[in-house]
XYZ file of C-alpha atoms in Angstrom:
482
model
C 0.000 0.000 0.000
C 1.271 3.445 -0.874
C 0.350 6.862 0.493
C 0.671 9.088 -2.540
C 0.973 12.873 -2.294
C 2.795 13.324 -5.563
C 2.502 16.320 -7.851
C 1.228 14.003 -10.570
C -1.714 12.931 -8.434
C -2.389 16.517 -7.397
C -2.216 17.803 -10.956
C -4.709 15.197 -12.203
C -7.472 16.090 -9.799
C -6.668 19.807 -9.929
C -7.540 19.782 -13.617
C -10.907 18.312 -12.719
C -11.544 20.709 -9.867
C -10.485 23.982 -11.459
C -13.628 24.603 -13.587
C -15.983 23.386 -10.855
C -16.114 26.281 -8.431
C -18.994 24.769 -6.503
C -17.860 21.175 -6.533
C -15.237 19.149 -4.742
C -11.787 20.033 -3.480
C -9.139 17.706 -2.187
C -8.896 17.411 1.569
C -6.080 19.095 3.444
C -3.365 16.723 4.570
C -3.235 16.218 8.307
C -1.715 16.608 10.886
C -2.400 20.309 11.060
C 1.178 21.410 10.421
C 1.289 19.497 7.114
C 1.270 21.529 3.903
C -2.276 22.351 2.875
C -3.619 21.590 -0.581
C -2.086 18.142 -1.051
C -4.438 15.266 -1.754
C -4.872 12.288 0.511
C -4.675 9.199 -1.670
C -4.408 5.467 -1.055
C -3.043 3.334 -3.908
C -3.158 -0.472 -3.864
C -1.239 -2.211 -6.688
C -3.480 -4.964 -8.039
C -0.589 -7.344 -8.642
C 0.001 -7.332 -4.862
C -3.515 -6.996 -3.468
C -5.604 -8.762 -6.109
C -8.665 -7.436 -7.904
C -11.385 -7.943 -5.291
C -10.510 -4.985 -3.029
C -13.459 -3.429 -1.203
C -13.771 -0.511 1.178
C -16.410 0.672 3.625
C -16.552 4.147 5.213
C -16.824 3.948 8.995
C -17.993 7.499 9.800
C -15.542 9.387 12.031
C -13.845 6.103 12.955
C -12.188 6.093 9.550
C -12.203 3.661 6.669
C -11.716 -0.093 6.287
C -10.184 -1.666 3.171
C -10.262 -5.455 2.830
C -9.633 -8.230 0.333
C -8.891 -11.923 -0.012
C -5.933 -13.623 -1.687
C -5.377 -17.283 -2.546
C -2.184 -18.813 -1.083
C -1.537 -22.408 -2.116
C -4.140 -24.435 -0.208
C -5.649 -21.602 1.830
C -7.255 -18.217 1.463
C -5.958 -15.122 3.249
C -8.292 -12.334 4.333
C -6.620 -8.999 5.058
C -8.222 -5.913 6.612
C -6.550 -2.492 6.740
C -8.046 0.172 8.996
C -7.296 3.859 8.326
C -8.273 6.891 10.349
C -9.927 9.973 8.877
C -6.536 11.232 7.677
C -5.937 7.966 5.797
C -3.212 6.943 8.264
C -3.176 3.215 9.008
C -4.277 2.428 12.569
C -5.223 -1.247 12.362
C -4.286 -4.368 10.429
C -5.461 -7.966 10.677
C -4.914 -11.155 8.685
C -7.077 -14.257 8.840
C -6.372 -17.571 7.129
C -9.472 -19.422 5.963
C -9.958 -22.678 4.030
C -9.610 -22.424 0.281
C -13.289 -23.233 -0.239
C -14.407 -20.028 1.499
C -15.891 -16.888 -0.074
C -16.446 -13.394 1.263
C -20.194 -12.908 0.843
C -21.015 -9.504 2.340
C -19.820 -6.780 4.716
C -21.363 -3.853 6.557
C -20.536 -1.208 9.153
C -22.650 -0.173 12.098
C -22.367 0.820 15.748
C -18.568 1.065 15.550
C -18.110 -2.461 14.184
C -17.225 -3.742 10.723
C -18.948 -7.089 10.137
C -17.864 -9.508 7.391
C -19.720 -12.686 6.439
C -17.777 -15.646 4.990
C -19.422 -18.780 3.637
C -17.900 -22.230 3.179
C -18.275 -24.100 -0.069
C -18.504 -27.810 -0.675
C -17.849 -29.042 -4.211
C -18.064 -25.412 -5.382
C -21.548 -24.989 -3.909
C -22.453 -22.807 -0.960
C -22.867 -24.786 2.228
C -24.867 -23.812 5.285
C -21.704 -23.102 7.279
C -19.654 -19.942 7.541
C -17.870 -17.446 9.745
C -18.928 -14.022 10.966
C -15.941 -11.725 11.549
C -16.381 -8.596 13.652
C -13.731 -5.867 13.784
C -14.193 -3.244 16.495
C -13.017 0.051 14.982
C -12.567 1.643 18.433
C -10.662 -1.135 20.197
C -8.919 -2.360 16.976
C -9.816 -5.898 18.010
C -11.320 -8.793 16.074
C -13.446 -11.783 16.976
C -14.923 -14.533 14.823
C -18.014 -16.667 15.208
C -18.683 -19.955 13.411
C -22.299 -20.038 12.224
C -24.610 -22.303 10.266
C -28.024 -22.030 8.668
C -26.687 -19.937 5.779
C -28.561 -19.769 2.480
C -27.820 -21.769 -0.653
C -27.827 -18.617 -2.786
C -25.927 -15.357 -3.012
C -26.063 -12.922 -0.085
C -27.356 -9.516 -1.213
C -27.323 -7.311 1.874
C -26.040 -7.528 5.438
C -26.934 -5.353 8.429
C -25.694 -5.491 11.994
C -27.556 -3.888 14.882
C -27.088 -4.224 18.649
C -28.619 -7.609 19.421
C -29.259 -8.738 15.849
C -27.569 -9.404 12.502
C -29.771 -9.633 9.396
C -29.078 -10.534 5.785
C -30.989 -11.281 2.609
C -29.962 -14.136 0.324
C -31.169 -15.765 -2.867
C -32.922 -19.097 -2.808
C -31.241 -22.155 -4.274
C -33.227 -21.765 -7.506
C -32.407 -18.009 -7.624
C -36.140 -17.266 -7.806
C -36.621 -14.712 -5.067
C -34.741 -14.019 -1.850
C -35.350 -14.529 1.834
C -34.519 -12.699 5.070
C -32.299 -14.387 7.686
C -32.034 -13.564 11.416
C -28.968 -14.126 13.601
C -29.711 -12.888 17.166
C -26.828 -11.927 19.458
C -25.407 -15.033 21.125
C -26.816 -17.421 18.524
C -24.730 -19.391 16.033
C -27.626 -20.435 13.800
C -29.186 -18.148 11.187
C -32.914 -18.707 10.634
C -35.108 -17.682 7.730
C -38.203 -15.552 8.209
C -41.128 -17.955 8.271
C -44.739 -16.822 7.863
C -47.186 -19.721 8.284
C -49.749 -20.229 5.507
C -48.367 -17.292 3.501
C -48.520 -17.196 -0.274
C -45.150 -17.398 -2.031
C -43.162 -14.212 -1.510
C -39.706 -12.669 -1.714
C -38.068 -9.911 0.300
C -38.405 -6.443 -1.212
C -36.748 -4.476 1.621
C -36.306 -4.592 5.394
C -35.554 -2.295 8.332
C -34.889 -2.528 12.074
C -36.375 -0.549 14.959
C -33.640 -0.907 17.603
C -35.744 0.751 20.318
C -38.709 -1.607 20.017
C -36.489 -4.546 18.897
C -38.735 -5.028 15.874
C -37.960 -5.964 12.256
C -40.130 -4.651 9.430
C -40.002 -6.691 6.217
C -41.448 -5.599 2.878
C -42.657 -8.590 0.864
C -43.566 -9.033 -2.794
C -45.919 -11.688 -4.120
C -47.375 -12.304 -7.567
C -51.082 -13.130 -7.788
C -52.736 -13.599 -11.199
C -49.671 -12.001 -12.840
C -50.118 -8.872 -10.706
C -47.821 -7.523 -7.990
C -49.010 -7.751 -4.390
C -46.993 -5.863 -1.751
C -47.399 -6.458 1.956
C -45.659 -5.941 5.295
C -44.617 -8.290 8.040
C -43.475 -6.981 11.424
C -41.653 -9.330 13.811
C -39.559 -9.235 16.947
C -35.874 -10.226 16.967
C -36.858 -13.895 17.437
C -38.973 -13.931 14.224
C -42.296 -14.003 16.090
C -44.968 -12.545 13.808
C -46.513 -9.397 15.284
C -48.374 -7.939 12.296
C -49.013 -8.635 8.610
C -51.021 -6.529 6.183
C -51.335 -5.852 2.481
C -50.383 -2.346 1.351
C -53.403 -0.161 0.667
C -53.791 1.147 -2.873
C -56.573 2.648 -4.968
C -58.987 1.276 -7.532
C -57.103 3.109 -10.261
C -53.514 2.470 -9.195
C -51.356 -0.368 -7.879
C -48.149 -0.183 -5.804
C -45.264 -1.892 -7.621
C -42.246 -1.496 -5.324
C -41.656 -0.814 -1.641
C -38.765 0.890 0.163
C -38.736 2.029 3.790
C -36.946 4.360 6.168
C -37.271 4.578 9.954
C -38.145 8.072 11.191
C -38.453 7.380 14.915
C -39.366 4.448 17.103
C -42.437 2.785 15.522
C -42.568 5.560 12.869
C -41.783 4.630 9.242
C -42.196 6.168 5.819
C -42.846 3.736 2.972
C -42.376 4.706 -0.677
C -42.197 3.130 -4.118
C -43.397 3.364 -7.699
C -47.058 2.887 -8.662
C -48.754 1.738 -11.884
C -51.993 2.632 -13.560
C -54.354 -0.335 -13.402
C -55.845 0.701 -16.747
C -52.689 0.229 -18.849
C -49.977 -1.036 -16.433
C -47.843 2.075 -17.044
C -45.676 3.339 -14.178
C -47.010 6.792 -13.398
C -44.968 8.038 -10.452
C -44.080 7.519 -6.790
C -46.316 6.934 -3.788
C -45.669 7.644 -0.096
C -47.316 5.902 2.823
C -46.656 6.660 6.521
C -46.766 3.594 8.783
C -46.721 3.760 12.573
C -47.686 1.507 15.467
C -48.828 -1.189 13.004
C -51.227 1.181 11.217
C -51.194 2.869 7.807
C -51.943 6.517 7.145
C -53.256 7.789 3.809
C -51.423 6.799 0.625
C -50.302 9.809 -1.468
C -49.440 9.782 -5.184
C -46.673 11.909 -6.736
C -46.783 11.734 -10.563
C -43.753 11.846 -12.857
C -43.412 14.405 -15.595
C -44.641 13.187 -18.988
C -41.027 12.755 -20.138
C -40.573 9.876 -17.681
C -43.667 7.969 -18.777
C -43.893 7.741 -22.569
C -40.881 7.395 -24.866
C -40.560 9.262 -28.157
C -41.715 6.176 -30.099
C -44.789 5.855 -27.839
C -43.367 2.762 -26.119
C -43.291 2.458 -22.353
C -40.250 3.155 -20.235
C -39.099 0.853 -17.471
C -38.509 2.278 -13.992
C -36.297 1.029 -11.190
C -37.975 0.284 -7.867
C -36.169 3.232 -6.318
C -33.922 3.939 -3.353
C -34.738 5.946 -0.255
C -32.321 7.954 1.925
C -33.030 9.933 5.065
C -31.320 13.049 6.408
C -32.221 15.584 9.071
C -33.143 17.904 6.179
C -35.607 15.535 4.566
C -36.178 12.209 2.847
C -35.047 11.708 -0.749
C -36.441 9.031 -3.053
C -34.848 8.361 -6.464
C -36.069 6.187 -9.327
C -34.511 5.823 -12.767
C -36.028 5.604 -16.250
C -34.610 3.191 -18.814
C -35.493 0.961 -21.733
C -33.951 -2.158 -23.331
C -32.114 -1.318 -26.532
C -31.856 -3.707 -29.474
C -29.725 -3.463 -32.606
C -30.124 -5.253 -35.918
C -27.482 -7.932 -36.391
C -26.816 -9.557 -39.782
C -27.085 -13.346 -39.940
C -26.605 -15.704 -42.867
C -28.797 -18.681 -43.736
C -27.589 -20.704 -46.719
C -25.684 -17.683 -47.972
C -28.664 -15.319 -47.690
C -28.209 -12.390 -45.316
C -31.066 -11.402 -43.036
C -31.253 -9.361 -39.850
C -32.344 -10.199 -36.346
C -32.631 -8.015 -33.282
C -29.914 -8.473 -30.666
C -30.093 -7.093 -27.115
C -27.589 -4.250 -26.778
C -28.118 -3.126 -23.184
C -30.290 -0.894 -21.019
C -30.364 2.738 -22.069
C -30.801 5.082 -19.087
C -32.768 8.228 -19.864
C -33.230 10.123 -16.593
C -33.700 9.956 -12.840
C -36.696 11.311 -10.931
C -35.763 12.850 -7.591
C -38.413 13.502 -4.918
C -37.910 15.043 -1.497
C -40.553 14.296 1.128
C -41.411 15.352 4.635
C -41.979 12.649 7.299
C -45.737 12.766 6.656
C -45.161 11.902 2.981
C -45.862 15.379 1.610
C -43.728 16.364 -1.379
C -41.452 19.405 -1.016
C -39.241 19.154 -4.128
C -39.113 17.273 -7.425
C -36.628 17.247 -10.306
C -36.201 15.156 -13.430
C -32.447 14.728 -13.921
C -31.500 13.780 -17.528
C -28.710 11.287 -18.182
C -26.157 11.497 -20.972
C -25.715 8.340 -23.004
C -25.645 5.723 -20.242
C -25.782 2.173 -21.574
C -25.497 -0.709 -19.104
C -25.747 -4.478 -19.343
C -27.399 -4.609 -15.919
C -30.149 -2.686 -14.191
C -28.763 -0.616 -11.327
C -28.741 2.853 -9.833
C -26.477 5.740 -10.819
C -27.651 9.059 -9.399
C -26.572 10.020 -5.868
C -27.831 12.866 -3.712
C -26.385 14.928 -0.864
C -28.189 17.384 1.396
C -26.018 20.455 1.881
C -26.861 23.633 3.834
C -29.724 25.158 1.800
C -28.549 23.217 -1.275
C -28.900 19.867 -3.013
C -26.001 18.168 -4.792
C -26.865 15.589 -7.469
C -23.989 13.542 -8.861
C -22.865 10.274 -10.416
C -19.638 8.805 -11.764
C -19.173 6.916 -15.001
C -15.696 5.674 -15.911
C -13.424 8.728 -15.850
C -16.289 11.223 -15.669
C -18.040 12.918 -12.782
C -21.439 14.481 -13.558
C -22.804 17.025 -11.059
C -25.532 19.593 -10.582
C -26.149 21.951 -7.658
C -29.598 23.355 -6.928
C -31.744 24.478 -4.017
C -35.212 23.843 -2.658
C -36.594 26.789 -4.635
C -35.779 25.081 -7.956
C -32.944 27.532 -8.606
C -30.066 25.815 -10.421
C -26.927 27.202 -8.790
C -24.509 25.223 -10.922
C -25.808 23.616 -14.117
C -25.303 19.961 -14.891
C -21.743 19.482 -16.047
C -19.381 16.631 -16.873
C -15.773 16.777 -15.656
C -12.880 14.414 -16.254
C -11.623 13.048 -12.973
C -8.154 12.337 -14.345
C -6.692 13.856 -17.543
C -6.227 11.323 -20.328
C -5.292 11.427 -23.973
C -5.636 9.124 -26.953
C -2.237 7.675 -26.094
C -2.932 7.365 -22.353
C -1.607 4.084 -20.895
C -4.494 3.896 -18.385
C -8.235 3.410 -18.328
C -10.577 3.782 -15.359
C -13.104 1.208 -14.204
C -15.710 1.012 -11.455
C -15.295 4.622 -10.375
C -17.648 5.604 -7.574
C -18.015 8.386 -5.032
C -19.451 7.735 -1.568
C -20.320 10.211 1.178
C -18.113 9.740 4.220
C -18.560 12.009 7.246
C -19.320 15.727 7.496
C -18.732 17.153 4.038
C -16.183 14.530 3.016
C -16.431 12.015 0.183
C -14.446 8.992 -0.958
C -13.668 8.664 -4.665
C -12.505 5.168 -5.605
C -11.987 2.897 -8.571
C -9.441 0.983 -10.616
C -6.722 2.628 -12.685
C -5.992 -0.089 -15.214
C -2.832 -0.245 -17.291
C -3.616 -0.765 -20.977
C -0.092 -2.067 -21.614
C 0.032 -4.996 -19.210
C -2.390 -7.285 -17.397
C -1.935 -6.078 -13.803
C 1.472 -4.426 -13.714
C 0.971 -0.733 -13.026
C -2.759 -1.169 -12.343
C -4.050 0.164 -9.029
C -7.103 0.435 -6.847
C -7.239 4.028 -5.635
C -9.120 5.887 -2.918
C -9.146 9.700 -2.795
C -10.435 11.716 0.133
C -12.411 14.729 -1.059
C -14.350 17.466 0.619
C -17.092 19.769 -0.538
C -16.435 23.479 -0.997
């Protein structure tokens, strides 16, 4: 690992920052007497650290970087802990059997939690290890567990008294929610007696009441049915109910955020029952096992009907909460097909071949805790084509301002506005690192995550185009907003 404060690194990001007066500036190097204006950068050569490096921000307790490497007949897990100045303060190594995979990781309550799963004949077994690294004490403990799922783990959350994760079923048709209470070594799947077939849409934890709220999706007569299940930490069913909707509209996705003990805001996209077209976003307050009124928030016309009168697809959305409000983002896309020539007995014809998903725009809503809408913006994308459906646009609440941004390869796209719909800095695209036609590097997997305060982490792979891994690096830059 290399701390890099070189002029080359500084010059690259300076070129990106110079035209963006309202955007991001590199953090000052610390300690305080260090020269100001130098970037804080971590570089990890891929030929030494491998290509599966991951990092998780740990609030003011710093940053954890971890990876696995194969050594002969065993697998080595390495975790590097850095403080907020990107100075290393912790380091652990753990040897695991070769047939072990790192499934998921999360941070919460001062602890980084990593889930490993054993494999038998290249298939996931029910056995694994839960590693917990205390970012305050710089100490690690491990727990052997069983009851793990046969499919891929999608999300992992740790709370005082309970660890939760979602995982795919063996047939990859749907996913389930698994509970691992504190002190237990056996993960157990959420079980709802006599329930119709369902999969997990989302979940949340009320740590005051020690309740888990699960959003479930079922399909009945080819139509989506969304419902809730509230349990305690031991999976005892406390409440189940179908989401209310209207005669004219149907809820199609469900995301949730906890506002206060027993107080939740639910949100998602809704369809018109008449033509099955996604029309906008709904909000639904839920408290003390009761629903309030469902509110509808329509999209602009541009997000509903494409230029050729076909229907757009919409992602189920993501919800984020801040003391300044609740933001909900969905994205508009469509599958793109190109004609491909084929030959049959020497005669050329054409057939349509799937080319990818073309992203058109993102719809950004800001809500109050009661579900009332306070701000809406349709953010247009520029030529995003992806082979998978995902989410690109990110959002930050700033004092009296909103920052919308996403990364794509070597580009950072940003826009700054306020709650009065005044655009303070128009949407712009900036190169993160200067390149030329003869540049020996390309950039992959670039992403920017909020850290703590006004700081961000910019990361990705700087790949050498002249060799396989030699010269290629995984980089992490510390940035701050100005």
